[in-house]
Coordinates of C-alpha atoms in Angstrom, one line a residue:
M1 CA -83.3 26.0 -38.4
T2 CA -83.8 27.8 -35.1
A3 CA -82.8 31.5 -35.1
T4 CA -80.3 32.2 -32.3
R5 CA -78.5 35.2 -33.4
V6 CA -79.2 38.8 -32.1
L7 CA -77.6 41.9 -33.8
V8 CA -77.2 44.8 -31.3
L9 CA -77.2 48.4 -32.6
N10 CA -76.3 51.3 -30.8
S11 CA -76.7 54.4 -33.1
G12 CA -75.5 57.8 -32.1
S13 CA -75.5 61.0 -33.6
S14 CA -72.5 60.5 -35.9
S15 CA -71.6 56.7 -35.0
V16 CA -73.1 53.2 -35.0
K17 CA -71.5 50.6 -32.7
Y18 CA -72.8 47.1 -33.5
Q19 CA -72.3 43.5 -32.2
L20 CA -73.5 40.1 -33.6
L21 CA -74.1 37.3 -30.7
D22 CA -75.2 33.9 -30.8
M23 CA -77.5 33.5 -27.9
R24 CA -76.9 29.7 -27.6
D25 CA -73.8 30.5 -25.7
S26 CA -73.7 34.4 -25.7
A27 CA -70.6 34.1 -28.0
R28 CA -69.7 37.2 -29.9
L29 CA -69.4 36.6 -33.7
A30 CA -68.4 40.2 -34.8
V31 CA -68.1 43.6 -33.4
G32 CA -67.6 46.9 -35.1
L33 CA -67.8 50.7 -35.4
V34 CA -68.7 53.2 -37.8
E35 CA -67.7 56.8 -36.9
R36 CA -67.8 60.2 -38.2
I37 CA -70.8 59.6 -40.3
G38 CA -71.6 62.3 -42.5
E39 CA -68.2 63.8 -42.4
E40 CA -65.8 64.1 -45.3
T41 CA -64.1 60.8 -44.3
S42 CA -65.7 58.4 -42.1
R43 CA -64.1 55.2 -40.5
L44 CA -65.3 51.7 -40.2
K45 CA -63.6 49.1 -38.2
H46 CA -64.9 45.6 -38.1
T47 CA -63.6 42.6 -36.1
P48 CA -64.9 39.2 -36.9
L49 CA -64.4 36.8 -34.1
T50 CA -64.9 33.5 -35.8
G51 CA -63.1 31.7 -38.5
G52 CA -59.8 33.4 -38.0
A53 CA -60.5 36.4 -40.1
E54 CA -58.5 39.6 -39.7
V55 CA -59.7 43.0 -38.4
R56 CA -60.8 45.2 -41.3
E57 CA -60.4 49.1 -41.3
R58 CA -61.3 51.5 -43.8
E59 CA -62.0 55.4 -44.2
E60 CA -64.3 56.4 -46.8
P61 CA -67.2 58.8 -47.1
I62 CA -70.3 57.3 -45.5
A63 CA -73.1 59.9 -45.7
D64 CA -75.7 58.7 -43.3
H65 CA -77.0 55.9 -41.0
E66 CA -78.6 54.1 -43.9
A67 CA -75.1 54.0 -45.7
A68 CA -73.3 53.1 -42.5
L69 CA -75.7 49.9 -41.8
K70 CA -75.4 48.8 -45.4
A71 CA -71.6 48.8 -44.9
V72 CA -72.0 47.0 -41.8
A73 CA -74.3 44.6 -43.6
R74 CA -71.6 44.2 -46.2
E75 CA -68.9 43.5 -43.7
L76 CA -71.0 40.8 -42.1
A77 CA -71.9 39.1 -45.2
A78 CA -68.3 39.0 -46.1
D79 CA -67.8 36.7 -43.1
G80 CA -70.8 34.6 -43.9
L81 CA -72.8 36.6 -41.0
G82 CA -75.0 38.6 -43.3
L83 CA -78.4 40.2 -42.3
D84 CA -80.3 38.0 -44.6
S85 CA -79.2 35.0 -42.6
P86 CA -82.2 32.9 -41.3
E87 CA -80.3 32.6 -38.1
L88 CA -80.7 36.0 -37.3
A89 CA -83.7 36.2 -34.8
A90 CA -84.0 40.0 -34.2
I91 CA -82.3 43.3 -34.0
G92 CA -81.9 45.0 -30.6
H93 CA -81.6 48.6 -30.2
R94 CA -80.1 50.9 -27.5
V95 CA -82.7 53.7 -27.0
V96 CA -81.6 56.1 -24.6
H97 CA -84.7 57.6 -23.1
G98 CA -88.0 55.6 -22.7
G99 CA -89.7 58.2 -20.2
L100 CA -92.0 56.4 -17.8
K101 CA -94.0 54.4 -20.5
F102 CA -91.4 51.8 -21.4
T103 CA -90.3 49.9 -18.2
A104 CA -89.0 46.9 -20.3
P105 CA -87.6 45.9 -23.7
T106 CA -90.2 46.4 -26.4
V107 CA -90.9 45.3 -29.8
I108 CA -90.9 48.3 -32.0
T109 CA -94.0 49.4 -33.8
D110 CA -95.1 52.6 -35.4
E111 CA -96.7 53.6 -32.0
V112 CA -93.5 52.9 -30.1
L113 CA -91.4 55.0 -32.5
A114 CA -94.0 57.9 -32.0
E115 CA -93.7 57.7 -28.2
V116 CA -89.7 57.8 -28.6
Q117 CA -90.2 60.7 -30.9
R118 CA -92.4 62.7 -28.4
L119 CA -89.5 61.9 -25.8
V120 CA -86.9 64.1 -28.0
P121 CA -87.3 67.2 -26.1
V122 CA -85.7 65.4 -22.8
A123 CA -83.2 63.5 -25.0
P124 CA -82.5 65.8 -28.0
L125 CA -78.9 64.4 -28.5
H126 CA -79.7 60.8 -28.2
N127 CA -83.3 59.9 -29.1
P128 CA -83.2 61.1 -32.7
A129 CA -80.0 59.0 -33.6
N130 CA -81.8 56.1 -32.0
I131 CA -84.8 56.5 -34.0
T132 CA -82.8 57.0 -37.2
G133 CA -80.8 53.6 -36.6
I134 CA -84.1 52.0 -36.0
R135 CA -85.8 53.0 -39.1
T136 CA -82.7 52.2 -41.2
A137 CA -82.5 48.8 -39.8
Q138 CA -86.4 48.3 -40.3
A139 CA -85.9 49.2 -44.0
L140 CA -83.1 46.7 -44.4
R141 CA -84.9 43.9 -42.7
P142 CA -88.7 44.8 -42.6
D143 CA -89.6 41.1 -41.7
L144 CA -87.5 41.0 -38.6
P145 CA -88.4 41.8 -35.1
Q146 CA -86.9 45.0 -33.8
V147 CA -86.5 45.5 -30.1
A148 CA -86.2 48.8 -28.1
V149 CA -84.1 48.2 -25.0
F150 CA -84.1 51.5 -23.0
D151 CA -81.4 53.1 -20.9
T152 CA -84.2 54.4 -18.5
A153 CA -86.1 51.3 -18.0
F154 CA -84.2 49.7 -15.1
H155 CA -84.7 53.2 -13.1
T156 CA -88.4 53.4 -13.5
T157 CA -88.8 51.3 -10.2
M158 CA -87.5 54.1 -8.2
P159 CA -90.1 55.5 -5.7
E160 CA -91.8 58.7 -6.2
S161 CA -89.8 60.1 -3.4
A162 CA -86.5 59.5 -5.3
A163 CA -87.9 60.4 -8.8
R164 CA -89.6 63.6 -8.1
Y165 CA -88.0 66.9 -7.9
A166 CA -89.2 69.3 -5.4
M167 CA -91.0 71.9 -7.7
D168 CA -94.3 72.7 -8.7
V169 CA -96.2 69.3 -9.6
K170 CA -98.3 71.0 -12.5
T171 CA -95.2 72.3 -14.2
A172 CA -93.2 69.3 -13.7
D173 CA -95.9 67.0 -15.0
E174 CA -96.7 69.2 -18.0
H175 CA -93.1 69.3 -19.1
R176 CA -92.1 65.6 -18.0
V177 CA -89.5 67.1 -15.6
R178 CA -88.6 64.2 -13.2
R179 CA -85.4 62.0 -12.6
Y180 CA -85.2 59.2 -15.1
G181 CA -81.7 57.9 -14.9
F182 CA -79.4 56.5 -17.4
H183 CA -77.0 53.6 -17.9
G184 CA -79.7 51.5 -17.0
T185 CA -78.6 48.4 -18.9
S186 CA -75.2 48.6 -17.3
H187 CA -76.7 48.9 -13.8
A188 CA -79.0 46.0 -14.5
Y189 CA -76.3 43.8 -15.6
V190 CA -73.7 44.6 -13.1
S191 CA -76.0 44.6 -10.1
R192 CA -77.1 41.1 -11.1
E193 CA -73.5 40.0 -11.9
T194 CA -72.4 41.3 -8.4
A195 CA -75.1 39.0 -6.7
K196 CA -73.8 36.0 -8.9
L197 CA -70.0 36.9 -7.6
L198 CA -71.4 36.8 -3.9
G199 CA -73.2 33.6 -4.5
K200 CA -76.6 34.9 -4.0
A201 CA -79.9 35.7 -5.8
P202 CA -80.4 39.3 -6.9
E203 CA -83.4 39.8 -4.8
D204 CA -81.3 38.9 -1.6
V205 CA -78.7 41.7 -2.4
N206 CA -78.4 45.3 -1.8
V207 CA -75.7 46.8 -4.2
I208 CA -74.5 50.4 -4.9
V209 CA -73.1 50.2 -8.5
L210 CA -70.7 53.1 -9.7
H211 CA -70.6 53.2 -13.6
L212 CA -67.5 55.1 -14.0
G213 CA -66.6 56.2 -17.7
N214 CA -66.5 59.4 -19.4
G215 CA -70.2 59.5 -18.5
A216 CA -70.7 58.3 -14.9
S217 CA -73.6 57.5 -12.7
A218 CA -74.4 55.6 -9.4
S219 CA -77.2 53.6 -8.5
A220 CA -78.8 52.2 -5.2
V221 CA -80.2 48.7 -6.1
R222 CA -82.2 46.9 -3.5
G223 CA -83.1 43.2 -4.2
G224 CA -82.5 43.8 -7.9
K225 CA -84.6 46.8 -8.3
C226 CA -83.3 50.4 -8.6
V227 CA -84.5 52.8 -5.8
D228 CA -82.2 55.7 -6.6
T229 CA -79.7 56.8 -9.2
S230 CA -77.7 59.8 -9.7
M231 CA -78.4 61.0 -13.1
G232 CA -81.7 62.8 -13.5
L233 CA -84.0 64.4 -16.3
T234 CA -80.8 64.3 -18.3
P235 CA -77.4 62.7 -18.0
L236 CA -75.9 66.0 -16.7
E237 CA -76.9 65.5 -12.9
G238 CA -74.8 63.5 -10.4
L239 CA -71.1 62.4 -10.5
V240 CA -68.3 64.6 -11.8
M241 CA -67.8 63.2 -15.3
G242 CA -65.3 63.7 -18.0
T243 CA -66.8 66.6 -19.6
R244 CA -70.0 67.1 -17.6
S245 CA -70.3 68.9 -14.2
G246 CA -72.7 66.6 -12.4
D247 CA -74.4 68.3 -9.3
M248 CA -74.5 71.9 -9.3
D249 CA -76.7 74.6 -7.7
P250 CA -79.2 75.6 -10.4
A251 CA -78.7 79.2 -9.6
V252 CA -75.2 79.0 -11.4
I253 CA -77.2 79.0 -14.7
F254 CA -79.2 82.4 -13.8
H255 CA -75.9 83.9 -12.4
L256 CA -74.1 83.0 -15.7
A257 CA -76.8 84.4 -17.9
R258 CA -77.5 87.5 -15.7
V259 CA -73.9 88.4 -14.8
G260 CA -71.9 86.6 -17.5
G261 CA -74.1 87.4 -20.2
M262 CA -74.1 83.8 -21.6
S263 CA -76.8 82.3 -23.6
I264 CA -78.8 79.3 -22.5
D265 CA -77.0 77.2 -25.4
E266 CA -73.6 78.6 -24.2
I267 CA -74.2 77.3 -20.6
D268 CA -75.6 74.1 -22.0
V269 CA -72.1 73.6 -23.9
L270 CA -70.2 74.7 -20.7
L271 CA -71.9 72.3 -18.5
N272 CA -71.9 69.4 -20.7
K273 CA -68.9 69.6 -22.7
K274 CA -66.3 71.9 -21.0
S275 CA -66.9 70.9 -17.3
G276 CA -66.2 67.9 -15.2
L277 CA -62.6 66.8 -15.3
I278 CA -61.8 68.5 -18.5
G279 CA -63.0 71.8 -17.1
L280 CA -60.9 71.5 -14.0
C281 CA -57.6 70.5 -15.4
G282 CA -57.8 70.2 -19.2
D283 CA -57.9 66.3 -19.5
N284 CA -60.9 64.0 -19.3
D285 CA -58.7 60.7 -19.5
M286 CA -58.2 59.3 -16.0
R287 CA -55.0 57.7 -17.1
E288 CA -53.5 61.0 -18.1
I289 CA -54.8 62.8 -15.0
R290 CA -53.3 60.1 -12.6
R291 CA -49.9 60.5 -14.5
R292 CA -50.1 64.1 -13.8
V293 CA -51.0 63.6 -10.1
D294 CA -48.0 61.3 -9.7
E295 CA -45.9 64.1 -11.0
G296 CA -47.3 66.6 -8.6
D297 CA -49.5 68.5 -10.9
Q298 CA -51.8 70.6 -8.6
E299 CA -54.7 71.2 -11.2
A300 CA -54.8 67.4 -12.0
T301 CA -54.6 66.7 -8.0
L302 CA -57.5 68.9 -7.2
A303 CA -59.7 67.6 -10.1
F304 CA -59.0 64.0 -8.8
D305 CA -59.8 65.1 -5.3
I306 CA -63.1 66.6 -6.4
Y307 CA -64.0 63.5 -8.4
V308 CA -63.3 61.3 -5.4
H309 CA -65.2 63.5 -3.0
R310 CA -68.3 63.4 -5.2
L311 CA -68.2 59.5 -5.3
K312 CA -67.8 59.2 -1.5
K313 CA -70.8 61.4 -0.9
Y314 CA -73.1 59.2 -3.3
I315 CA -71.5 56.0 -1.7
G316 CA -72.6 57.4 1.8
A317 CA -76.0 58.7 0.6
Y318 CA -76.9 55.4 -1.1
Y319 CA -75.6 53.5 1.9
A320 CA -78.2 55.5 3.9
V321 CA -81.0 55.1 1.4
L322 CA -80.4 51.2 1.2
G323 CA -79.9 50.8 5.0
R324 CA -78.1 47.6 4.4
V325 CA -75.3 47.3 1.7
D326 CA -73.8 44.0 0.8
A327 CA -71.4 45.3 -2.1
V328 CA -70.1 48.2 -3.8
A329 CA -69.5 47.3 -7.5
F330 CA -67.1 49.4 -9.8
T331 CA -67.5 49.2 -13.5
A332 CA -67.1 50.9 -16.9
G333 CA -63.7 52.1 -18.2
V334 CA -62.5 54.0 -15.1
G335 CA -64.2 51.8 -12.7
E336 CA -62.7 48.8 -14.2
N337 CA -59.3 50.0 -14.9
A338 CA -58.3 52.9 -12.6
A339 CA -57.2 51.1 -9.3
P340 CA -56.4 54.6 -7.5
V341 CA -59.9 55.8 -8.0
R342 CA -61.4 52.6 -6.3
E343 CA -58.8 53.0 -3.3
A344 CA -59.5 56.6 -2.8
A345 CA -63.3 56.4 -3.2
V346 CA -63.4 53.8 -0.5
A347 CA -60.5 55.0 1.8
G348 CA -61.9 56.3 5.1
L349 CA -65.2 54.5 5.1
E350 CA -63.9 51.6 7.1
E351 CA -66.6 52.2 9.8
L352 CA -69.2 51.5 7.2
G353 CA -67.6 48.0 6.6
L354 CA -65.8 49.0 3.2
A355 CA -62.3 48.5 2.6
V356 CA -60.0 47.6 -0.4
D357 CA -57.1 45.1 -0.3
G358 CA -54.1 46.8 -2.1
E359 CA -52.8 43.8 -3.7
L360 CA -56.3 42.7 -5.0
N361 CA -57.1 46.1 -6.1
S362 CA -53.8 46.4 -8.2
V363 CA -54.7 43.1 -10.2
R364 CA -55.7 43.8 -13.7
S365 CA -58.3 41.4 -15.0
D366 CA -61.3 41.1 -17.4
E367 CA -63.1 38.9 -14.9
A368 CA -65.6 39.9 -12.2
R369 CA -63.8 40.0 -9.0
L370 CA -63.7 40.8 -5.2
I371 CA -61.0 43.4 -4.2
S372 CA -62.0 43.8 -0.5
P373 CA -60.2 41.8 2.5
E374 CA -62.0 38.9 3.7
Y375 CA -62.7 40.7 7.0
A376 CA -64.7 43.7 5.3
R377 CA -68.4 43.8 6.2
V378 CA -69.3 44.9 2.7
A379 CA -67.9 43.5 -0.5
V380 CA -66.0 45.7 -3.0
A381 CA -66.1 44.3 -6.3
V382 CA -64.9 45.2 -9.9
V383 CA -67.6 44.1 -12.5
P384 CA -66.8 44.5 -16.1
T385 CA -70.0 45.8 -17.8
D386 CA -71.5 44.2 -20.8
E387 CA -74.3 46.4 -22.1
E388 CA -74.4 44.7 -25.5
L389 CA -74.8 41.3 -24.0
E390 CA -77.7 42.7 -21.6
I391 CA -79.4 44.1 -24.7
A392 CA -79.0 41.0 -26.8
Q393 CA -80.3 38.9 -23.9
Q394 CA -83.3 41.1 -23.2
T395 CA -84.0 41.2 -27.0
Y396 CA -83.7 37.4 -27.6
A397 CA -85.9 36.7 -24.4
L398 CA -88.5 38.9 -25.6
V399 CA -88.8 37.7 -29.1
G400 CA -88.6 34.2 -27.7
A401 CA -91.3 34.9 -25.1
V402 CA -93.8 36.3 -27.8
G403 CA -92.9 33.7 -30.5
Q404 CA -91.5 36.2 -32.8
A405 CA -87.9 35.1 -33.4
G406 CA -87.6 35.0 -37.3
A407 CA -91.3 36.3 -37.7
P408 CA -92.5 39.6 -38.9
A409 CA -92.4 42.4 -36.4

């Protein structure tokens, strides 16, 4: 029997998201989420997508990631999709930070895990959870290939002129300070799907991708390769986000420490968890912000305007970087669903060839689509992202290429 299934795991600090896919037709067989791991009451939601089985939800104590993955395995087994199935080819893991060493999906070995561990100082919130998920999955299926797909990999094609900060080179190199970028699996998938939407090959298309969720990032993609992205050493840099400030004068940190008496940890929490939209107006849900804007709420209106202003700046900057732009693609929760954001971000950019058709923009759909009028020189697209499918495709392509599907890692 040919092994064609891939289990995708996204392990967070207190959660595990998972999807099981059959790579013969990229069909999802099951999806699920375990959250609040380690708390008094954890929650598991499992959605089987074959055989007409119903969604199962339950709340119970789940002590750690090992217990969480064992619970996931039980749910999959109940649907005849267990981890012991000979049809399971590999497990693909989302790993947030791969530094400069990992530029492509990688079969996980002890050496790979050691390097991911060494990168913890530049990804303290993400890499430890990713490592825990990998080790737990290895213990459950030590005979199965485990593959790491890195958020940063797509951005390793950035030239040094875009990746370097203008600081002392020796200090930067010693502490690995440079721009890495994140959301790479999404930017890779969306840029490629945008080219397909235009009926062109990725290498023939220049795209500005706007991944707008609670975390948000922009990328400039030339011929299928990233040449610039908005997030930097960490996911804090760049666009205004749900709770992150995005771009800010670094001296704000010195000012808050010296004048405000705040500690480094307090400033870290402020800029990462209490800034962005929630810091500006108390809400980080764009739907609620737009409701308040429509009711004339001034705080929400200012927050929305700041959010859009930053978007426009990055569209203009990446237009300049690319020289020629074939499409601007909106994706992720806000990008796919918030028509007012798309309209406002493009408004006034007609001289750059950008425009949005109001009627097309107002349509809600799960399909990739163009929302620009026919006369526009630059296509404006809405392209639903699919990071799990991208991870599964990269994982399956790798294990197939090296002949490891179903063989020991």
